[in-house]
Short mmCIF file of C-alpha atoms in Angstrom, two decimals:
data_model
loop_
_atom_site.label_atom_id
_atom_site.label_comp_id
_atom_site.label_asym_id
_atom_site.label_seq_id
_atom_site.Cartn_x
_atom_site.Cartn_y
_atom_site.Cartn_z
CA MET A 1 -26.31 10.83 54.68
CA ARG A 2 -28.49 9.60 51.82
CA TYR A 3 -29.32 11.74 48.79
CA PHE A 4 -32.35 10.51 46.82
CA VAL A 5 -32.19 11.69 43.24
CA GLU A 6 -35.94 12.46 43.19
CA GLU A 7 -35.24 15.26 45.68
CA PHE A 8 -33.13 16.88 42.95
CA GLY A 9 -35.79 16.54 40.26
CA ALA A 10 -35.24 13.04 38.79
CA LYS A 11 -38.39 11.41 37.40
CA GLY A 12 -37.32 7.80 36.93
CA ASP A 13 -40.12 7.32 34.41
CA GLY A 14 -38.08 5.63 31.67
CA SER A 15 -38.40 8.53 29.24
CA THR A 16 -37.15 11.74 30.90
CA ASN A 17 -33.42 12.41 30.72
CA ASP A 18 -32.53 12.57 34.41
CA ARG A 19 -28.82 13.31 33.99
CA ILE A 20 -28.88 16.85 35.42
CA ALA A 21 -30.83 15.78 38.51
CA ILE A 22 -28.67 12.73 39.22
CA GLN A 23 -25.48 14.75 38.76
CA ALA A 24 -26.83 17.43 41.11
CA ALA A 25 -27.32 14.75 43.79
CA ILE A 26 -23.74 13.50 43.28
CA ASP A 27 -22.36 17.03 43.47
CA ALA A 28 -24.32 17.87 46.63
CA CYS A 29 -23.19 14.65 48.29
CA ALA A 30 -19.53 15.37 47.48
CA GLU A 31 -19.78 19.00 48.63
CA GLN A 32 -21.02 17.84 52.04
CA GLY A 33 -18.03 15.53 52.46
CA GLY A 34 -19.64 12.34 51.24
CA GLY A 35 -22.55 9.96 51.64
CA THR A 36 -24.81 7.83 49.46
CA VAL A 37 -26.65 8.85 46.30
CA VAL A 38 -29.69 6.60 45.88
CA LEU A 39 -31.57 5.53 42.76
CA SER A 40 -34.87 4.16 43.99
CA GLY A 41 -36.02 0.63 43.27
CA GLY A 42 -38.66 0.01 40.63
CA LYS A 43 -37.73 3.04 38.52
CA THR A 44 -35.87 3.47 35.23
CA TYR A 45 -33.64 6.51 34.95
CA ILE A 46 -32.55 7.58 31.47
CA SER A 47 -29.28 9.49 31.63
CA GLY A 48 -26.33 10.85 29.75
CA TYR A 49 -22.89 10.94 31.36
CA LEU A 50 -22.41 11.03 35.12
CA LEU A 51 -19.22 12.14 36.90
CA LEU A 52 -18.61 10.29 40.16
CA LYS A 53 -16.67 12.09 42.89
CA SER A 54 -14.63 11.35 46.00
CA ASN A 55 -16.35 9.92 49.07
CA VAL A 56 -19.59 9.23 47.19
CA GLU A 57 -21.37 5.88 47.14
CA PHE A 58 -23.56 5.56 44.05
CA HIS A 59 -26.28 3.09 45.07
CA LEU A 60 -28.94 1.45 42.91
CA GLU A 61 -31.72 -0.14 44.92
CA ASN A 62 -33.10 -3.51 43.86
CA GLY A 63 -35.16 -2.96 40.70
CA ALA A 64 -33.59 0.39 39.84
CA VAL A 65 -32.31 0.73 36.26
CA LEU A 66 -29.93 3.42 35.03
CA LYS A 67 -30.08 3.34 31.22
CA GLY A 68 -27.84 5.23 28.83
CA THR A 69 -29.51 7.73 26.53
CA ALA A 70 -29.70 7.05 22.78
CA ASP A 71 -28.17 10.47 21.98
CA LEU A 72 -24.38 10.15 21.62
CA SER A 73 -23.97 13.87 22.29
CA ASP A 74 -25.09 13.22 25.88
CA TYR A 75 -21.88 11.31 26.72
CA TYR A 76 -18.76 12.79 28.29
CA PRO A 77 -16.10 13.71 25.66
CA LEU A 78 -12.67 12.19 26.32
CA ALA A 79 -10.72 12.12 23.05
CA ASN A 80 -10.80 13.85 19.66
CA GLY A 81 -13.05 16.50 21.17
CA GLY A 82 -15.74 13.85 21.40
CA VAL A 83 -15.89 13.57 17.62
CA ILE A 84 -16.69 10.00 16.60
CA HIS A 85 -15.19 8.40 13.54
CA ALA A 86 -15.10 4.81 12.32
CA HIS A 87 -12.11 2.56 12.82
CA GLU A 88 -9.28 4.19 10.87
CA SER A 89 -8.21 0.92 9.22
CA GLY A 90 -11.65 0.36 7.74
CA LEU A 91 -11.35 -3.27 8.85
CA PRO A 92 -13.65 -5.06 11.30
CA SER A 93 -12.29 -5.33 14.84
CA TYR A 94 -11.50 -9.04 14.55
CA LEU A 95 -8.99 -8.18 11.81
CA ASN A 96 -7.63 -4.96 13.27
CA SER A 97 -8.50 -3.69 16.74
CA GLU A 98 -5.41 -1.71 17.69
CA TYR A 99 -6.49 0.52 20.52
CA ALA A 100 -4.52 2.92 22.71
CA GLY A 101 -7.08 2.61 25.50
CA ARG A 102 -8.86 5.97 25.50
CA PRO A 103 -12.42 6.01 24.07
CA PHE A 104 -14.08 9.02 22.52
CA HIS A 105 -16.74 9.24 25.26
CA ALA A 106 -17.69 7.81 28.65
CA PHE A 107 -20.99 7.08 30.42
CA ILE A 108 -20.12 6.66 34.12
CA TYR A 109 -16.76 8.39 34.66
CA ALA A 110 -14.41 9.46 37.44
CA LYS A 111 -10.86 10.76 37.44
CA SER A 112 -8.33 11.46 40.21
CA ALA A 113 -10.69 10.65 43.05
CA GLU A 114 -10.78 8.43 46.12
CA ASN A 115 -13.22 6.40 48.19
CA ILE A 116 -15.74 5.80 45.41
CA VAL A 117 -18.32 3.03 45.76
CA ILE A 118 -20.79 1.72 43.16
CA SER A 119 -23.24 -0.61 44.88
CA GLY A 120 -26.70 -2.12 45.06
CA HIS A 121 -28.77 -4.78 43.35
CA GLY A 122 -29.97 -2.52 40.56
CA THR A 123 -28.80 -2.47 36.93
CA ILE A 124 -26.74 -0.11 34.79
CA ASP A 125 -27.80 -0.64 31.15
CA GLY A 126 -25.51 0.42 28.29
CA SER A 127 -28.20 0.56 25.54
CA GLU A 128 -26.13 -1.64 23.22
CA GLU A 129 -28.61 -1.38 20.33
CA ILE A 130 -27.59 2.18 19.46
CA PHE A 131 -24.09 0.93 18.56
CA TYR A 132 -24.96 -1.90 16.18
CA GLY A 133 -23.05 -2.16 12.94
CA THR A 134 -22.75 -5.23 10.71
CA ASP A 135 -24.49 -8.31 12.08
CA VAL A 136 -23.26 -11.60 10.59
CA GLY A 137 -25.25 -13.80 12.93
CA TYR A 138 -22.45 -14.91 15.24
CA HIS A 139 -20.78 -11.52 15.60
CA ILE A 140 -22.12 -7.95 15.77
CA GLU A 141 -19.53 -5.43 14.68
CA GLY A 142 -19.91 -2.03 16.29
CA SER A 143 -20.96 1.01 14.26
CA TYR A 144 -17.64 2.67 15.15
CA TYR A 145 -14.55 1.90 17.22
CA PRO A 146 -13.77 2.50 20.06
CA ARG A 147 -17.28 2.80 21.43
CA ILE A 148 -18.49 3.97 24.85
CA PRO A 149 -17.49 1.99 27.97
CA LEU A 150 -20.21 1.58 30.58
CA VAL A 151 -18.03 2.52 33.57
CA LEU A 152 -14.61 4.16 33.14
CA LEU A 153 -12.74 5.01 36.35
CA GLU A 154 -9.29 6.61 36.08
CA ASP A 155 -6.79 7.16 38.88
CA VAL A 156 -9.22 6.25 41.65
CA LYS A 157 -7.81 5.13 44.99
CA HIS A 158 -9.82 2.93 47.35
CA LEU A 159 -12.46 1.90 44.81
CA THR A 160 -15.30 -0.56 45.50
CA VAL A 161 -17.79 -1.98 43.00
CA LYS A 162 -20.15 -4.49 44.60
CA GLU A 163 -23.31 -6.46 43.86
CA VAL A 164 -24.55 -4.27 41.01
CA THR A 165 -25.52 -5.67 37.58
CA LEU A 166 -23.85 -4.14 34.52
CA ALA A 167 -25.67 -5.07 31.33
CA ARG A 168 -25.91 -4.66 27.56
CA CYS A 169 -22.69 -2.75 27.08
CA ALA A 170 -21.33 -2.44 23.53
CA PHE A 171 -17.73 -1.91 24.60
CA TRP A 172 -15.56 -2.44 27.70
CA THR A 173 -17.95 -2.71 30.62
CA LEU A 174 -15.96 -1.99 33.79
CA HIS A 175 -12.72 -0.29 32.71
CA MET A 176 -10.50 0.70 35.64
CA VAL A 177 -7.40 2.70 34.70
CA GLY A 178 -4.51 3.45 37.03
CA CYS A 179 -6.64 2.56 40.05
CA GLU A 180 -5.17 1.44 43.37
CA ASP A 181 -6.73 -0.59 46.18
CA VAL A 182 -9.69 -1.96 44.23
CA LEU A 183 -12.42 -4.37 45.37
CA VAL A 184 -14.87 -5.78 42.81
CA ASP A 185 -17.17 -8.19 44.61
CA GLY A 186 -20.35 -10.02 43.69
CA ILE A 187 -21.17 -8.10 40.53
CA ARG A 188 -22.93 -9.48 37.46
CA ILE A 189 -22.03 -8.51 33.90
CA LEU A 190 -24.63 -9.63 31.38
CA ASN A 191 -23.69 -8.60 27.86
CA ASN A 192 -24.71 -9.84 24.44
CA LEU A 193 -22.51 -12.83 23.52
CA ARG A 194 -22.50 -11.65 19.89
CA MET A 195 -21.43 -8.04 20.58
CA ALA A 196 -17.82 -7.38 19.54
CA ASN A 197 -15.42 -5.79 22.05
CA SER A 198 -17.87 -5.95 24.97
CA ASP A 199 -15.22 -6.94 27.56
CA GLY A 200 -16.34 -7.58 31.11
CA ILE A 201 -13.83 -6.39 33.74
CA ASP A 202 -10.69 -4.59 32.52
CA PRO A 203 -8.10 -3.60 35.16
CA ASP A 204 -5.70 -1.40 33.16
CA HIS A 205 -2.39 -0.37 34.83
CA CYS A 206 -4.02 -1.16 38.22
CA ARG A 207 -2.47 -2.23 41.54
CA ASN A 208 -3.71 -4.10 44.59
CA VAL A 209 -6.92 -5.40 43.00
CA ARG A 210 -9.28 -8.05 44.38
CA ILE A 211 -12.00 -9.45 42.09
CA ALA A 212 -14.23 -12.05 43.74
CA ASN A 213 -17.56 -13.85 43.46
CA CYS A 214 -18.53 -12.31 40.12
CA HIS A 215 -20.50 -13.72 37.20
CA VAL A 216 -19.48 -12.38 33.78
CA GLU A 217 -20.87 -13.27 30.37
CA CYS A 218 -19.93 -11.20 27.38
CA GLY A 219 -19.11 -11.22 23.68
CA ASP A 220 -15.42 -10.60 24.25
CA ASP A 221 -12.92 -11.19 27.05
CA ALA A 222 -14.58 -11.68 30.44
CA ILE A 223 -11.79 -10.66 32.86
CA VAL A 224 -8.89 -9.10 31.00
CA LEU A 225 -5.83 -7.35 32.38
CA LYS A 226 -4.58 -4.47 30.22
CA ASN A 227 -1.68 -2.04 30.05
CA SER A 228 -2.86 0.26 27.29
CA ALA A 229 -0.66 2.85 25.61
CA ASP A 230 -2.57 6.05 26.41
CA TYR A 231 -2.36 5.35 30.14
CA LYS A 232 1.22 4.11 30.36
CA GLU A 233 2.02 6.79 32.96
CA TYR A 234 0.26 4.63 35.60
CA GLY A 235 2.77 1.78 35.44
CA PRO A 236 2.27 -1.99 35.65
CA CYS A 237 -0.70 -4.19 36.48
CA GLU A 238 0.43 -5.86 39.70
CA ASN A 239 -0.70 -7.47 42.94
CA ILE A 240 -4.02 -8.79 41.64
CA THR A 241 -6.17 -11.68 42.85
CA VAL A 242 -9.26 -13.15 41.16
CA SER A 243 -11.30 -15.84 42.89
CA GLY A 244 -14.67 -17.54 42.92
CA CYS A 245 -15.88 -16.23 39.54
CA THR A 246 -18.01 -17.86 36.84
CA LEU A 247 -17.14 -16.74 33.31
CA ILE A 248 -18.67 -17.10 29.84
CA SER A 249 -17.04 -15.50 26.80
CA THR A 250 -17.09 -15.74 23.03
CA SER A 251 -13.45 -14.67 23.14
CA ALA A 252 -11.22 -15.48 26.16
CA ALA A 253 -12.68 -15.95 29.62
CA ILE A 254 -9.39 -14.87 31.24
CA LYS A 255 -6.87 -12.81 29.29
CA PHE A 256 -3.75 -10.67 29.65
CA GLY A 257 -3.36 -8.20 26.75
CA THR A 258 -3.36 -7.68 23.90
CA GLU A 259 -2.68 -4.12 25.04
CA GLY A 260 0.49 -4.60 27.09
CA GLU A 261 2.74 -1.54 27.20
CA SER A 262 3.76 -2.20 30.83
CA ASP A 263 4.39 -5.31 32.92
CA PHE A 264 1.91 -7.77 34.45
CA ARG A 265 3.23 -9.31 37.68
CA ASN A 266 2.29 -10.93 40.97
CA ILE A 267 -1.14 -12.17 39.88
CA LEU A 268 -3.31 -15.04 41.12
CA PHE A 269 -6.46 -16.58 39.57
CA GLU A 270 -8.09 -19.36 41.59
CA ASN A 271 -11.31 -21.31 42.14
CA CYS A 272 -13.06 -20.16 38.96
CA VAL A 273 -15.37 -21.90 36.48
CA ILE A 274 -15.21 -21.13 32.75
CA SER A 275 -18.00 -22.41 30.51
CA ARG A 276 -19.32 -21.90 26.95
CA SER A 277 -16.21 -19.95 26.00
CA ASN A 278 -14.13 -19.65 22.85
CA ARG A 279 -10.88 -19.66 24.82
CA GLY A 280 -10.25 -20.45 28.46
CA ILE A 281 -7.06 -18.73 29.65
CA SER A 282 -5.08 -16.60 27.19
CA LEU A 283 -1.84 -14.74 27.84
CA GLN A 284 -1.63 -12.69 24.65
CA ILE A 285 1.41 -10.41 24.68
CA ARG A 286 1.92 -8.24 21.58
CA ASP A 287 3.65 -5.18 23.04
CA CYS A 288 6.72 -4.51 25.18
CA GLY A 289 5.28 -5.40 28.58
CA ASN A 290 6.39 -8.60 30.37
CA VAL A 291 4.43 -11.24 32.31
CA GLU A 292 5.92 -12.83 35.42
CA ASN A 293 4.97 -14.43 38.73
CA VAL A 294 1.47 -15.62 37.80
CA ILE A 295 -0.50 -18.62 39.11
CA PHE A 296 -3.72 -20.14 37.80
CA SER A 297 -5.12 -22.83 40.08
CA ASN A 298 -8.27 -24.88 40.72
CA ILE A 299 -10.10 -23.90 37.56
CA ASN A 300 -12.66 -25.78 35.46
CA ILE A 301 -12.64 -24.87 31.76
CA GLU A 302 -15.12 -25.65 28.99
CA THR A 303 -14.36 -24.26 25.52
CA ARG A 304 -15.68 -24.58 22.00
CA ARG A 305 -15.12 -22.59 18.84
CA PHE A 306 -17.69 -19.87 18.21
CA SER A 307 -16.88 -18.70 14.65
CA TYR A 308 -13.98 -17.37 12.62
CA GLN A 309 -14.55 -13.77 13.76
CA TRP A 310 -13.58 -14.39 17.39
CA TRP A 311 -9.86 -14.79 18.11
CA GLY A 312 -9.07 -18.34 19.16
CA ARG A 313 -10.00 -21.86 18.15
CA GLY A 314 -11.29 -23.40 21.32
CA GLU A 315 -7.96 -23.52 23.20
CA ALA A 316 -8.22 -24.37 26.87
CA ILE A 317 -4.94 -22.57 27.64
CA CYS A 318 -3.11 -20.26 25.22
CA VAL A 319 0.25 -18.60 25.99
CA THR A 320 1.62 -16.49 23.13
CA SER A 321 4.20 -13.71 23.00
CA LEU A 322 4.67 -12.33 19.48
CA ASP A 323 5.37 -9.05 17.70
CA ARG A 324 2.15 -7.19 16.99
CA LYS A 325 3.65 -5.74 13.82
CA GLU A 326 7.02 -4.87 12.39
CA GLY A 327 8.90 -2.55 14.72
CA VAL A 328 6.85 -3.46 17.81
CA LYS A 329 8.89 -5.89 19.94
CA HIS A 330 6.97 -8.15 22.26
CA GLY A 331 7.73 -8.66 25.94
CA LYS A 332 8.65 -11.86 27.77
CA ILE A 333 6.39 -14.38 29.47
CA GLN A 334 8.09 -16.24 32.32
CA ASN A 335 7.42 -17.93 35.65
CA VAL A 336 3.77 -18.84 35.10
CA ALA A 337 2.09 -21.88 36.70
CA PHE A 338 -1.12 -23.72 35.81
CA LYS A 339 -2.22 -26.10 38.58
CA ASN A 340 -5.21 -28.39 39.13
CA ILE A 341 -7.16 -27.49 36.01
CA ASN A 342 -9.91 -29.58 34.39
CA CYS A 343 -10.58 -28.89 30.70
CA THR A 344 -13.21 -30.06 28.23
CA SER A 345 -12.31 -28.33 25.01
CA GLU A 346 -12.05 -28.32 21.24
CA ASN A 347 -8.35 -27.52 21.43
CA GLY A 348 -5.54 -28.16 23.86
CA ILE A 349 -2.70 -26.15 25.38
CA PHE A 350 -0.88 -23.80 22.99
CA VAL A 351 2.45 -22.13 23.84
CA HIS A 352 4.24 -19.94 21.25
CA GLY A 353 7.11 -17.48 21.61
CA THR A 354 9.79 -16.44 19.12
CA GLU A 355 13.30 -17.69 18.45
CA ASP A 356 14.93 -14.63 20.02
CA ASN A 357 12.42 -14.30 22.87
CA PRO A 358 10.97 -17.67 23.87
CA VAL A 359 8.26 -18.25 26.44
CA GLU A 360 10.11 -19.45 29.57
CA ASP A 361 9.61 -21.22 32.89
CA ILE A 362 6.05 -22.48 32.49
CA LEU A 363 4.67 -25.20 34.78
CA PHE A 364 1.64 -27.38 34.03
CA ASP A 365 0.74 -29.47 37.07
CA GLY A 366 -2.35 -31.64 37.33
CA ILE A 367 -4.09 -30.76 34.05
CA HIS A 368 -6.93 -33.14 33.12
CA MET A 369 -8.11 -32.57 29.56
CA THR A 370 -10.85 -34.04 27.38
CA LEU A 371 -10.67 -33.03 23.72
CA ASP A 372 -14.10 -33.22 22.12
CA LYS A 373 -15.39 -31.85 18.79
CA ILE A 374 -18.78 -30.37 19.62
CA SER A 375 -19.24 -27.24 17.46
CA LYS A 376 -20.04 -27.06 13.76
CA TRP A 377 -16.87 -25.07 13.01
CA ASP A 378 -13.88 -26.70 11.35
CA VAL A 379 -10.78 -27.63 13.33
CA GLU A 380 -8.13 -25.32 11.86
CA GLY A 381 -5.09 -25.72 14.03
CA TYR A 382 -4.11 -22.56 15.91
CA ASP A 383 -4.84 -18.84 15.89
CA ILE A 384 -2.07 -16.30 16.56
CA ARG A 385 -3.97 -13.10 15.74
CA PRO A 386 -3.08 -10.28 15.98
CA CYS A 387 0.53 -10.60 14.93
CA GLU A 388 3.09 -9.92 12.24
CA LEU A 389 3.56 -13.67 11.61
CA GLU A 390 -0.12 -14.44 11.18
CA ASN A 391 0.17 -15.63 7.59
CA LYS A 392 3.51 -17.44 8.11
CA PHE A 393 2.55 -19.83 10.91
CA PRO A 394 2.69 -23.38 9.47
CA GLU A 395 -0.04 -24.88 11.65
CA LYS A 396 -2.47 -22.01 11.15
CA GLU A 397 -4.66 -23.94 8.74
CA SER A 398 -3.33 -27.46 9.29
CA GLY A 399 -6.60 -28.82 10.57
CA ASN A 400 -4.71 -30.73 13.27
CA ILE A 401 -4.11 -30.06 16.95
CA ALA A 402 -2.06 -31.55 19.78
CA GLY A 403 -2.84 -31.92 23.43
CA LEU A 404 0.20 -29.79 24.24
CA TYR A 405 1.70 -27.71 21.41
CA LEU A 406 5.00 -25.90 22.09
CA ARG A 407 6.91 -23.62 19.74
CA HIS A 408 9.85 -21.39 20.69
CA ALA A 409 9.67 -22.20 24.39
CA LYS A 410 12.24 -22.90 27.10
CA ASN A 411 12.20 -24.68 30.44
CA ILE A 412 8.68 -26.05 30.16
CA LYS A 413 7.65 -28.55 32.82
CA ALA A 414 4.54 -30.69 32.92
CA LYS A 415 3.54 -33.35 35.41
CA GLY A 416 0.35 -35.22 36.12
CA ILE A 417 -1.08 -34.36 32.69
CA SER A 418 -3.85 -36.58 31.35
CA ILE A 419 -5.42 -36.16 27.92
CA ARG A 420 -8.47 -38.03 26.64
CA VAL A 421 -9.45 -37.73 22.99
CA THR A 422 -13.02 -38.53 21.94
CA ASP A 423 -13.86 -40.25 18.66
CA THR A 424 -15.12 -36.97 17.18
CA MET A 425 -11.71 -35.34 17.72
CA LYS A 426 -9.44 -38.23 16.73
CA PRO A 427 -9.44 -37.38 12.98
CA HIS A 428 -7.95 -33.98 13.86
CA TYR A 429 -5.45 -35.10 16.50
CA MET A 430 -1.70 -35.11 15.78
CA GLY A 431 -0.65 -36.45 19.20
CA ASP A 432 -0.34 -35.65 22.86
CA VAL A 433 2.77 -33.46 22.42
CA SER A 434 4.08 -31.40 19.52
CA ALA A 435 7.27 -29.49 20.30
CA GLU A 436 9.32 -27.36 17.94
CA GLN A 437 12.40 -25.33 18.89
CA THR A 438 11.78 -25.98 22.57
CA GLU A 439 14.67 -26.28 25.03
CA GLN A 440 14.95 -27.84 28.48
CA MET A 441 11.56 -29.48 28.22
CA LYS A 442 10.50 -32.04 30.80
CA LEU A 443 6.99 -33.38 30.30
CA GLU A 444 4.99 -36.24 31.74
CA VAL A 445 1.81 -36.65 29.70
CA ASN A 446 -0.48 -39.68 29.85
CA ASN A 447 2.26 -41.48 31.80
CA LYS A 448 4.79 -40.96 28.99
CA ASN A 449 7.94 -38.90 29.38
CA TYR A 450 9.10 -36.29 26.89
CA GLY A 451 12.33 -34.46 27.51
CA ILE A 452 15.12 -32.47 25.96
#
């Protein structure tokens, strides 16, 4: 059965707050055992928070827009009684963005439900402009932190998000927490590339997830797996596939972390294209969770540096496992494979563990890399933010890079690796391989063998 929100009093005129009417349609649909709530095409619905419920499909017809209200009191309170305060550190998020995972408010929210669908060719608009803080041209800091996610779904089983456009969010866009049996298919995320923390798709402690055929562009990580502290009860991120996606990010197009309080395992990324990004693939472990049994294959990567505010310096592939701060011990990264990857980038492959907990069992197979200096930003070696050792890393400001840089790693294998360095990058290039405190290394790069 279909429930049109106009039948419950919604105006869709772009000025009336239609939250009560839309929520009434959702509630009626759920009370009758399920069906489809419809937002009609060609209309703009202004709304505060909406609570999705079991067995309800929330459908936006082509041309329908659901736009968040400008009044922060209209959003669902989740933490601190809904009282907003600035980031406790007083620092911008690119210097300190420690986050336990639970925002103060939510826009589209569900908890402990099943059989939820968000669908249609309409748009959900996060009204990013109401969250603007400092704008330095290449980076817009939010007015407070954490801000409001566009869609936050917690403990939902049998969840589907398909075809809809999610746009102009000022924080995490599609945040799925503790969800099981998830399909995200054919969605578009179109966020401001300058807006800090506007992640695209964030599976957080989720299991049995399929993400396919999506286009994501955002001013932070595009598809990022999380295991945040406030939701640790839901266990690991596991059994996840991502395929056929196009990604653009001013941070990392694909990332694990930095929030990683549980394990990431049994994960596959394949047949994706990354372009205009600050980092390509980044495994960024700073907490106790481990990474294992992961494959990245058949991926094209294009990276360039976007400014000093965004973490990363144009790395095509970045694998780091480091202590976030004193007293917080990082987990292990092991058994990860990168296969059939083409890279055009301003930096190469960067692998960094620690002496007592090295990165282990990494395979690079069929990596074709062109290093080219194309942005106006300086080449400054490598970026290990956020981490206790940030100011002690010798190559942090060296101004030089390698095709493959290894530090505190073990059992690293590379075969079929080709690296081409353009004239613009040659002044900053220290060589095809730089390895420090790396054991059991067997590399074949540009037809040369490196081994320990």
